[in-house]
mmCIF file of C-alpha atoms and ligand atoms in Angstrom:
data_model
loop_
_atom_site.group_PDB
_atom_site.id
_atom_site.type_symbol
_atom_site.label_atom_id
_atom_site.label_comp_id
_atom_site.label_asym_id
_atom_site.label_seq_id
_atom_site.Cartn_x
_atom_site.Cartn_y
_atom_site.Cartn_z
ATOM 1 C CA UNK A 626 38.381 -17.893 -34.132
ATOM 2 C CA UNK A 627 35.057 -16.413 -34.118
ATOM 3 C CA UNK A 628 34.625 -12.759 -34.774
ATOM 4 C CA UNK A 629 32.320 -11.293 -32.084
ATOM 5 C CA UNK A 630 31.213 -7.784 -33.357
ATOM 6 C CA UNK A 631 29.456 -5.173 -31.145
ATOM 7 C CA UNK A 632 25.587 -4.151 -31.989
ATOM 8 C CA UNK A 633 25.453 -0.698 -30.760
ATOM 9 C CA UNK A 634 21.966 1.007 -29.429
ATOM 10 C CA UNK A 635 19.953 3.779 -30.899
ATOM 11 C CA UNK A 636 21.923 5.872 -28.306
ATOM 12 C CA UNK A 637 25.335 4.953 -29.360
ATOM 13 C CA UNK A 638 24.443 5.224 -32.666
ATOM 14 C CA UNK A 639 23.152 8.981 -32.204
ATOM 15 C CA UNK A 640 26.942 9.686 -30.613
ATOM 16 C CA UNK A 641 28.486 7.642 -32.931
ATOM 17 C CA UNK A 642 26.343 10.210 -35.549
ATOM 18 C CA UNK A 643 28.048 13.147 -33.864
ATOM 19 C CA UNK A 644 31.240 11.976 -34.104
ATOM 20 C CA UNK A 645 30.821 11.217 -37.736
ATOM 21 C CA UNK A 646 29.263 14.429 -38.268
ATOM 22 C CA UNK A 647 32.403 16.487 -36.704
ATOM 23 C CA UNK A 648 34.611 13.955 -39.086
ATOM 24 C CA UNK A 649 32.554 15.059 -42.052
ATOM 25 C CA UNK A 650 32.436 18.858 -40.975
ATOM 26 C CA UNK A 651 36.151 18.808 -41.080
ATOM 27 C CA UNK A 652 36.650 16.939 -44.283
ATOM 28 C CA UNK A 653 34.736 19.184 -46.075
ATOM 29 C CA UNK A 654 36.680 22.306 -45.070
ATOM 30 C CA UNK A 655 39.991 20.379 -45.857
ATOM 31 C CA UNK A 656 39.077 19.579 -49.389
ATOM 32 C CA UNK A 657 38.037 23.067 -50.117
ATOM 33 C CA UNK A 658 41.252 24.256 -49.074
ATOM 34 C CA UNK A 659 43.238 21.805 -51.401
ATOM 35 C CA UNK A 660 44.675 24.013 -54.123
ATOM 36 C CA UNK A 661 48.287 24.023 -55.717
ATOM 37 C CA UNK A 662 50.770 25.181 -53.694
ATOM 38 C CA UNK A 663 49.212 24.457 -50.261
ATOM 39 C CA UNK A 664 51.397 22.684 -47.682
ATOM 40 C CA UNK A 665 49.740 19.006 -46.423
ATOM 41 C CA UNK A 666 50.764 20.593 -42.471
ATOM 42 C CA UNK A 667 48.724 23.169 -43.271
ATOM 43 C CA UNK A 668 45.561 21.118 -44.004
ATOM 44 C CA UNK A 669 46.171 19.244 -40.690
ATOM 45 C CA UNK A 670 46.210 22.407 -38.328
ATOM 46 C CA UNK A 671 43.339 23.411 -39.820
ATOM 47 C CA UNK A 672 41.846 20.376 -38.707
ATOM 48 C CA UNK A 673 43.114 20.219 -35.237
ATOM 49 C CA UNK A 674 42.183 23.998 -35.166
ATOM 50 C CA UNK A 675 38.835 22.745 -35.978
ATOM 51 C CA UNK A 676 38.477 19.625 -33.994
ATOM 52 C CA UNK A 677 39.552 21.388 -30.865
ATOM 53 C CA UNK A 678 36.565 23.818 -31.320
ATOM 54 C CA UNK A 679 34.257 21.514 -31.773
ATOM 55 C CA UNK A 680 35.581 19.868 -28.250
ATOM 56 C CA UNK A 681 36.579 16.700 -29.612
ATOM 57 C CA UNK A 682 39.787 15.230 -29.957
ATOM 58 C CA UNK A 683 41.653 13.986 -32.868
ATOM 59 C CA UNK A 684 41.722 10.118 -32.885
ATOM 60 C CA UNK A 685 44.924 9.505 -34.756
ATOM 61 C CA UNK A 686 46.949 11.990 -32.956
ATOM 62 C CA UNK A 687 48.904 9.870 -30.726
ATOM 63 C CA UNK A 688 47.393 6.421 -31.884
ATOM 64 C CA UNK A 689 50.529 4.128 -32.404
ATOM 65 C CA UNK A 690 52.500 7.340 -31.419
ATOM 66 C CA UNK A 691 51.447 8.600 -34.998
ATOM 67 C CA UNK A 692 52.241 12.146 -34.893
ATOM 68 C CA UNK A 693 49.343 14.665 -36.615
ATOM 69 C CA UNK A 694 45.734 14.846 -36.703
ATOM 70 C CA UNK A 695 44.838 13.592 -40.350
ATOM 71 C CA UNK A 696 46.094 11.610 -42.709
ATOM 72 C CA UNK A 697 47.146 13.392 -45.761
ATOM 73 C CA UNK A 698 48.249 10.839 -48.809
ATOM 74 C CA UNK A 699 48.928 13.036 -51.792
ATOM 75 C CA UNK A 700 49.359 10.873 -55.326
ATOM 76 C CA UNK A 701 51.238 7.923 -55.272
ATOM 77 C CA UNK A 702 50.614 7.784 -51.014
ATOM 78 C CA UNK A 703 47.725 5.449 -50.859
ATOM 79 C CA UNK A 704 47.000 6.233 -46.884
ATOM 80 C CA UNK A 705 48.569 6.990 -43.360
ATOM 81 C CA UNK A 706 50.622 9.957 -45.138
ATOM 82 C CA UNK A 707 51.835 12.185 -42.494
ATOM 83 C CA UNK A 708 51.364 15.937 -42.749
ATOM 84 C CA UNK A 709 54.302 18.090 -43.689
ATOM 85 C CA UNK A 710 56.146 20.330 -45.919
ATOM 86 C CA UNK A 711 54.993 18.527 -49.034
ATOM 87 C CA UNK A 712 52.829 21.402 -51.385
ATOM 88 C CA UNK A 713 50.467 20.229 -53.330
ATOM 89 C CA UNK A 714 50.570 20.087 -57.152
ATOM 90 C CA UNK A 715 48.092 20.839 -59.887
ATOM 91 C CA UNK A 716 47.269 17.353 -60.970
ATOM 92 C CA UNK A 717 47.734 15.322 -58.336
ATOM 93 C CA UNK A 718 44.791 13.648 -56.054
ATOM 94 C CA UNK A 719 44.823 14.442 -52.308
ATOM 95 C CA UNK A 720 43.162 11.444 -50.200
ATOM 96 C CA UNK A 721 42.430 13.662 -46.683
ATOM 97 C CA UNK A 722 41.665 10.751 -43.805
ATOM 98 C CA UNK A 723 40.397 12.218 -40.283
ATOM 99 C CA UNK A 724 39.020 10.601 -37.316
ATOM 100 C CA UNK A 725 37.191 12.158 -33.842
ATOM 101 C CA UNK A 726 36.249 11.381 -30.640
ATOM 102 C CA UNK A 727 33.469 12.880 -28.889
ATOM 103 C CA UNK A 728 31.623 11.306 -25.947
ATOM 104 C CA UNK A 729 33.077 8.152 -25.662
ATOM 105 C CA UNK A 730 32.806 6.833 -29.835
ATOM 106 C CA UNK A 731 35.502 7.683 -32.877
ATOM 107 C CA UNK A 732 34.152 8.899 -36.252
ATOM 108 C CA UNK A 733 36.121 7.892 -38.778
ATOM 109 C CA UNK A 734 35.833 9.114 -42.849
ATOM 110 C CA UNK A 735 37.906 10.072 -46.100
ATOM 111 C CA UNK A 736 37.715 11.176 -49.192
ATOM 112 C CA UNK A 737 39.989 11.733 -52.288
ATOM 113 C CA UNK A 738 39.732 15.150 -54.020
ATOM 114 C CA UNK A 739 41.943 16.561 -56.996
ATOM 115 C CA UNK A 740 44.215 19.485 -56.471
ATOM 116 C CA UNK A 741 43.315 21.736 -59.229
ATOM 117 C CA UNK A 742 42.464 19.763 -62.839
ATOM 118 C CA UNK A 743 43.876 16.313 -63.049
ATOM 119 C CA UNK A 744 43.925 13.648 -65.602
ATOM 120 C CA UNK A 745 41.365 11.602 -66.849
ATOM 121 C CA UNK A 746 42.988 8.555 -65.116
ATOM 122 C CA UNK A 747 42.965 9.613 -61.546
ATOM 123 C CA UNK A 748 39.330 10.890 -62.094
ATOM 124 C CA UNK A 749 38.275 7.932 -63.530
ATOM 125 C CA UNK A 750 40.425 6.295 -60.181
ATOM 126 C CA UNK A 751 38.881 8.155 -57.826
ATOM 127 C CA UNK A 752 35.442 7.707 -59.290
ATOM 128 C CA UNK A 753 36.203 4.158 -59.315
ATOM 129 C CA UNK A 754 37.112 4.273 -55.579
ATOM 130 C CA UNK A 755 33.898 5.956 -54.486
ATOM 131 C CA UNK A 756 31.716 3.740 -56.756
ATOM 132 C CA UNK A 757 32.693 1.000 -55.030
ATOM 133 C CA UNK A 758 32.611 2.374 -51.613
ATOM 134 C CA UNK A 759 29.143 3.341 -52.355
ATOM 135 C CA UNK A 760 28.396 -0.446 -53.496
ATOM 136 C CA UNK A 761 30.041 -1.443 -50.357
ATOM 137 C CA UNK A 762 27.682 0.298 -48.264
ATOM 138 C CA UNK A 763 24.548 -0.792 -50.069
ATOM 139 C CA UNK A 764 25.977 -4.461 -49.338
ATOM 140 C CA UNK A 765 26.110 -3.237 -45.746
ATOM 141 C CA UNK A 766 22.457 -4.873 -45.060
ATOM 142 C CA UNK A 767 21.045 -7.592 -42.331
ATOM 143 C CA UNK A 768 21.559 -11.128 -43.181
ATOM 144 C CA UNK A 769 24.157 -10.588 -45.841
ATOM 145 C CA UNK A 770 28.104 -12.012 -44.687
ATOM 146 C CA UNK A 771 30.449 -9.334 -44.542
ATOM 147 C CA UNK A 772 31.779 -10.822 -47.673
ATOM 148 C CA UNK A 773 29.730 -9.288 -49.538
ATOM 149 C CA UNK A 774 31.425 -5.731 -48.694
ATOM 150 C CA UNK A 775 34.641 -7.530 -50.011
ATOM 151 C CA UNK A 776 32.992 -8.645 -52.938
ATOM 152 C CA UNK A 777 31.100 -5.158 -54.111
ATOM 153 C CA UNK A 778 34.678 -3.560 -54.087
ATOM 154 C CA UNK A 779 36.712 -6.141 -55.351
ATOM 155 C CA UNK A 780 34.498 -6.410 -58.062
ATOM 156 C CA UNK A 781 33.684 -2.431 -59.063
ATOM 157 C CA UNK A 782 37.961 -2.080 -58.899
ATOM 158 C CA UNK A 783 38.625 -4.512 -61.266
ATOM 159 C CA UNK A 784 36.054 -4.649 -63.466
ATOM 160 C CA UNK A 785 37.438 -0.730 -63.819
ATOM 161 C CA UNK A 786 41.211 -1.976 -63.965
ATOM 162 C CA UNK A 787 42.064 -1.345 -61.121
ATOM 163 C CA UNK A 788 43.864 -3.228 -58.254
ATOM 164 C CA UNK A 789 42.539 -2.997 -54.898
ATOM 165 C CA UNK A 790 44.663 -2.609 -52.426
ATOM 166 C CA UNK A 791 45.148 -5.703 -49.919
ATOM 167 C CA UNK A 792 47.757 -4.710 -46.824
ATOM 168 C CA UNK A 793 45.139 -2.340 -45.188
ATOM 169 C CA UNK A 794 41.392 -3.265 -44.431
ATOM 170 C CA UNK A 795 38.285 -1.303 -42.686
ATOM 171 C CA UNK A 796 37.234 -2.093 -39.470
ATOM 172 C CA UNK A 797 34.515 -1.958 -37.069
ATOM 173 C CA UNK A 798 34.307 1.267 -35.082
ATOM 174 C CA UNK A 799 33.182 2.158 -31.712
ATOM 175 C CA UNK A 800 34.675 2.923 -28.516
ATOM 176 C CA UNK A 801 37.826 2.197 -29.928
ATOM 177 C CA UNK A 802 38.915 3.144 -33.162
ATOM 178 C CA UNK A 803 39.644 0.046 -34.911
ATOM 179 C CA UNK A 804 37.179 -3.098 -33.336
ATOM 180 C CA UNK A 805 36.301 -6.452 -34.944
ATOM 181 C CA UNK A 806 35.503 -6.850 -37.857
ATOM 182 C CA UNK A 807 38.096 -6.147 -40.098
ATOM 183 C CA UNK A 808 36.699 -5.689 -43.975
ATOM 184 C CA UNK A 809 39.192 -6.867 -46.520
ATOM 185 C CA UNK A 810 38.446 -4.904 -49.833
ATOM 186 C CA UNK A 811 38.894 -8.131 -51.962
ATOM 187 C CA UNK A 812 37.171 -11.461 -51.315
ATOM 188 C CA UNK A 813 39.402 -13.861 -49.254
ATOM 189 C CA UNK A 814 37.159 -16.956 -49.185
ATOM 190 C CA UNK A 815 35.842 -16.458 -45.600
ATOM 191 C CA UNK A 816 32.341 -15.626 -45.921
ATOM 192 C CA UNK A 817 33.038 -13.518 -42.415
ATOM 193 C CA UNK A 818 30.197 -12.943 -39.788
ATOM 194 C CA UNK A 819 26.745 -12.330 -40.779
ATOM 195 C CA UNK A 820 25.975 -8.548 -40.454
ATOM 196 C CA UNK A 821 22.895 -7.250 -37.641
ATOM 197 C CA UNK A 822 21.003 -4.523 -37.732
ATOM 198 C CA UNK A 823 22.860 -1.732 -35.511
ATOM 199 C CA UNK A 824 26.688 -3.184 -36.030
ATOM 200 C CA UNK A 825 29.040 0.422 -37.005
ATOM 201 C CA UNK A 826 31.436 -0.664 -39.742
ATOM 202 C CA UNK A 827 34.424 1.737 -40.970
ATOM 203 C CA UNK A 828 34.338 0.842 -44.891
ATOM 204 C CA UNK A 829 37.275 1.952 -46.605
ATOM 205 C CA UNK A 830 38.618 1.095 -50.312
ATOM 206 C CA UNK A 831 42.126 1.877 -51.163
ATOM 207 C CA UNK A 832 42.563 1.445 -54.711
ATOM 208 C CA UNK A 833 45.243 1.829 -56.935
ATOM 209 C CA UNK A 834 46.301 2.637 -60.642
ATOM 210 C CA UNK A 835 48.775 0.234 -61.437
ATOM 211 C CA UNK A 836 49.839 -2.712 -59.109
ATOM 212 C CA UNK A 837 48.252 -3.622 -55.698
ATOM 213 C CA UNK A 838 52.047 -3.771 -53.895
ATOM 214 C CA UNK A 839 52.084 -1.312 -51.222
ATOM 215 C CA UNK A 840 55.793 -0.246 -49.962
ATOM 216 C CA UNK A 841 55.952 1.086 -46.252
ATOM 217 C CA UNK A 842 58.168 4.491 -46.199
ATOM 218 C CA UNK A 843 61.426 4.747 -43.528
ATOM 219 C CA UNK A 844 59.294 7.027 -41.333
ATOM 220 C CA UNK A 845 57.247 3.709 -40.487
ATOM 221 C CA UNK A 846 53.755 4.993 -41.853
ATOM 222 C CA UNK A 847 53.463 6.168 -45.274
ATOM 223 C CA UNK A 848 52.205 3.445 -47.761
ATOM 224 C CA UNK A 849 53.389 4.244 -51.177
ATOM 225 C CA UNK A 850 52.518 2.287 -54.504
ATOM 226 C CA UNK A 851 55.388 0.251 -55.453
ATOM 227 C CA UNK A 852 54.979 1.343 -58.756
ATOM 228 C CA UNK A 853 54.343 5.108 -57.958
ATOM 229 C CA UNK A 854 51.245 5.062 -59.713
ATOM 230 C CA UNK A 855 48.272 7.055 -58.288
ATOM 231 C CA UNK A 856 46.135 5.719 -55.323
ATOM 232 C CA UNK A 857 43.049 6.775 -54.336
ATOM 233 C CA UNK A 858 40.815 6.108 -50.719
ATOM 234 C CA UNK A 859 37.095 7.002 -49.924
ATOM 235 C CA UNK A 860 35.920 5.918 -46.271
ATOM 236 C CA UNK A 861 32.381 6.337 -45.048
ATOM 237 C CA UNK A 862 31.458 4.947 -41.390
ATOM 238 C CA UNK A 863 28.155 3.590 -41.470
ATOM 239 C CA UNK A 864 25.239 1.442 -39.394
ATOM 240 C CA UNK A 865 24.301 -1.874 -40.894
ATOM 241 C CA UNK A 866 20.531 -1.636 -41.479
ATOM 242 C CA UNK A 867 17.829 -3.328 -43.218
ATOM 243 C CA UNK A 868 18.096 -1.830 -46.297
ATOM 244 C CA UNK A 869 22.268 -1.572 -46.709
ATOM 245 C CA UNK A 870 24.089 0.968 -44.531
ATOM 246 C CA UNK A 871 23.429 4.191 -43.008
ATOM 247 C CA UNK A 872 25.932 6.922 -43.692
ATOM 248 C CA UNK A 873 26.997 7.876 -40.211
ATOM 249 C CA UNK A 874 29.393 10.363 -41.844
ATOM 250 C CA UNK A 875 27.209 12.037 -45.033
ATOM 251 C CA UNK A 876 29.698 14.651 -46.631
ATOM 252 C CA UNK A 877 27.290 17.543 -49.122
ATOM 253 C CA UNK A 878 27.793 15.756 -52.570
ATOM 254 C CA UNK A 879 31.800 16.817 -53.564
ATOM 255 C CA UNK A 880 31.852 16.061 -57.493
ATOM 256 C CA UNK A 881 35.791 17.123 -58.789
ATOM 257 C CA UNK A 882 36.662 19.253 -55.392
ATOM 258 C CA UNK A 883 33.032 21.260 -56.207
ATOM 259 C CA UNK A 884 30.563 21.457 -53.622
ATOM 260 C CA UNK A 885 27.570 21.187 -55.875
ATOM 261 C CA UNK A 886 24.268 20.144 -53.684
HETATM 262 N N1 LIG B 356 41.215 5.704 -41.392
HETATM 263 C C1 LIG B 356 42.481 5.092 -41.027
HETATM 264 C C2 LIG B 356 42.233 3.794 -40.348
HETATM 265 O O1 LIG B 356 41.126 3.500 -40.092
HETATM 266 C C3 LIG B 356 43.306 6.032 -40.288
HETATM 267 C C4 LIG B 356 44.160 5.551 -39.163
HETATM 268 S S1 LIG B 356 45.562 6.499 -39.151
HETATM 269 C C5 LIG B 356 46.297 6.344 -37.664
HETATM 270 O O2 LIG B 356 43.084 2.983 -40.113
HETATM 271 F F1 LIG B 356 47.261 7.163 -37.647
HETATM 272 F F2 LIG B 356 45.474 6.646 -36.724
HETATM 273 F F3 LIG B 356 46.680 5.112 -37.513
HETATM 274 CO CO1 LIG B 357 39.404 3.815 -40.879
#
């Protein structure tokens, strides 16, 4: 089957960049509020307070019937954690996932923050994670297959030791939330289409501690580590361009939870 995947315009692109913009807005709040003792429902209404304000709407609320706003996968939850009465720990790593639609196009970004000081395993997981994500994106250039996405962060994970995780992919993004392609994190032997100049790809490593197995919780959505080791999950929406990928939704610099820059 061939994958046909959508070249947006200049103008898309600039509401795509809007979208992306709100996404980032509202990830940044939410990781400044992770601290111990903080309930994951309580991140979420903050974003739906702030969504709602900014007149978009929240793209996973209702998607599949999922139930909240944002994804909140705390430790051992690699994604689609659902917001509730969980409080956050000292030591654990809080992977906050959000998505918005505004005029027509979905954002869609995460990030992975620490809740208070955590150990030097899960920092050097999530800087693992977002090294890789960042290779991913400078792989996201004309003329190269979309393996090479795969590749940069299959590669960066287990060159680290760690195992990337291989149930959940990223996806091209658009009018709909999850369009063609989908972007395996590991190299499958499909060299995939070849990448244009204005295609909007939703690049997203999930990358764990121990083993890649992924167990699906009884509420039908929560991905856990079958080993219950840490996970950790970066996602950046970006534009394939000449030069590797344009960062549709560009966070200020977070180093450890810190907004430094
Ligand atoms: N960023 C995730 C994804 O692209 C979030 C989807 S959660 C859902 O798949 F609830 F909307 F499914
Ligand atoms: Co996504």
């Amino acid at each position: 089957m061939k994958t046909v995947v959508a070249c947006r315009t200049e103008k898309e692109i600039d509401i795509l960049r809007e979208a992306n913009q709100f996404v980032a807005e509202v990830l940044v709040t939410l990781a400044h509020m992770v601290e111990p003792g903080v309930t994951t429902e309580e991140l979420d209404a903050e974003a739906f307070r702030l969504i709602q304000a900014m007149g978009g709407q929240p793209s996973f609320l209702g998607y599949h019937d999922y139930p909240k706003s944002t994804c909140i996968s705390v430790d051992e939850v690699i994604v689609h954690g659902i917001p509730g009465k969980r409080k956050l720990k000292a030591g654990e790593i809080v992977s906050i996932d959000v998505g918005v639609y505004h005029r027509g196009y979905h954002g869609d970004a995460a990030l992975t923050v620490p809740c208070g000081t955590v150990d030097a395993a899960r920092q050097r997981l999530m800087n693992a994670t977002d090294l890789a994500l960042s290779r991913a994106i400078l792989a996201a250039r004309v003329g190269n297959h979309l393996e090479a996405i795969s590749r940069a962060v299959e590669s960066t994970c287990t060159e680290a030791g760690f195992s990337v995780v291989r149930s959940f992919v990223g996806h091209g993004i658009g009018t709909r939330m999850h369009e063609e392609p989908q972007i395996p994190n590991f190299v499958t032997g499909e060299k995939g289409p070849v990448l244009k100049e204005g295609m909007v790809l939703a690049i997203e490593p999930m990358v764990n501690a121990g083993t890649h197995d992924v167990r699906i919780l009884r509420d039908g959505w929560t991905a856990v580590t079958a080993d219950g080791k840490p996970s950790a999950h970066f996602e950046h929406s970006v534009v394939v361009r000449e030069h590797g990928g344009e960062i549709l939704s560009a966070t200020p610099k977070l180093v450890w939870g810190q907004r430094v820059a």
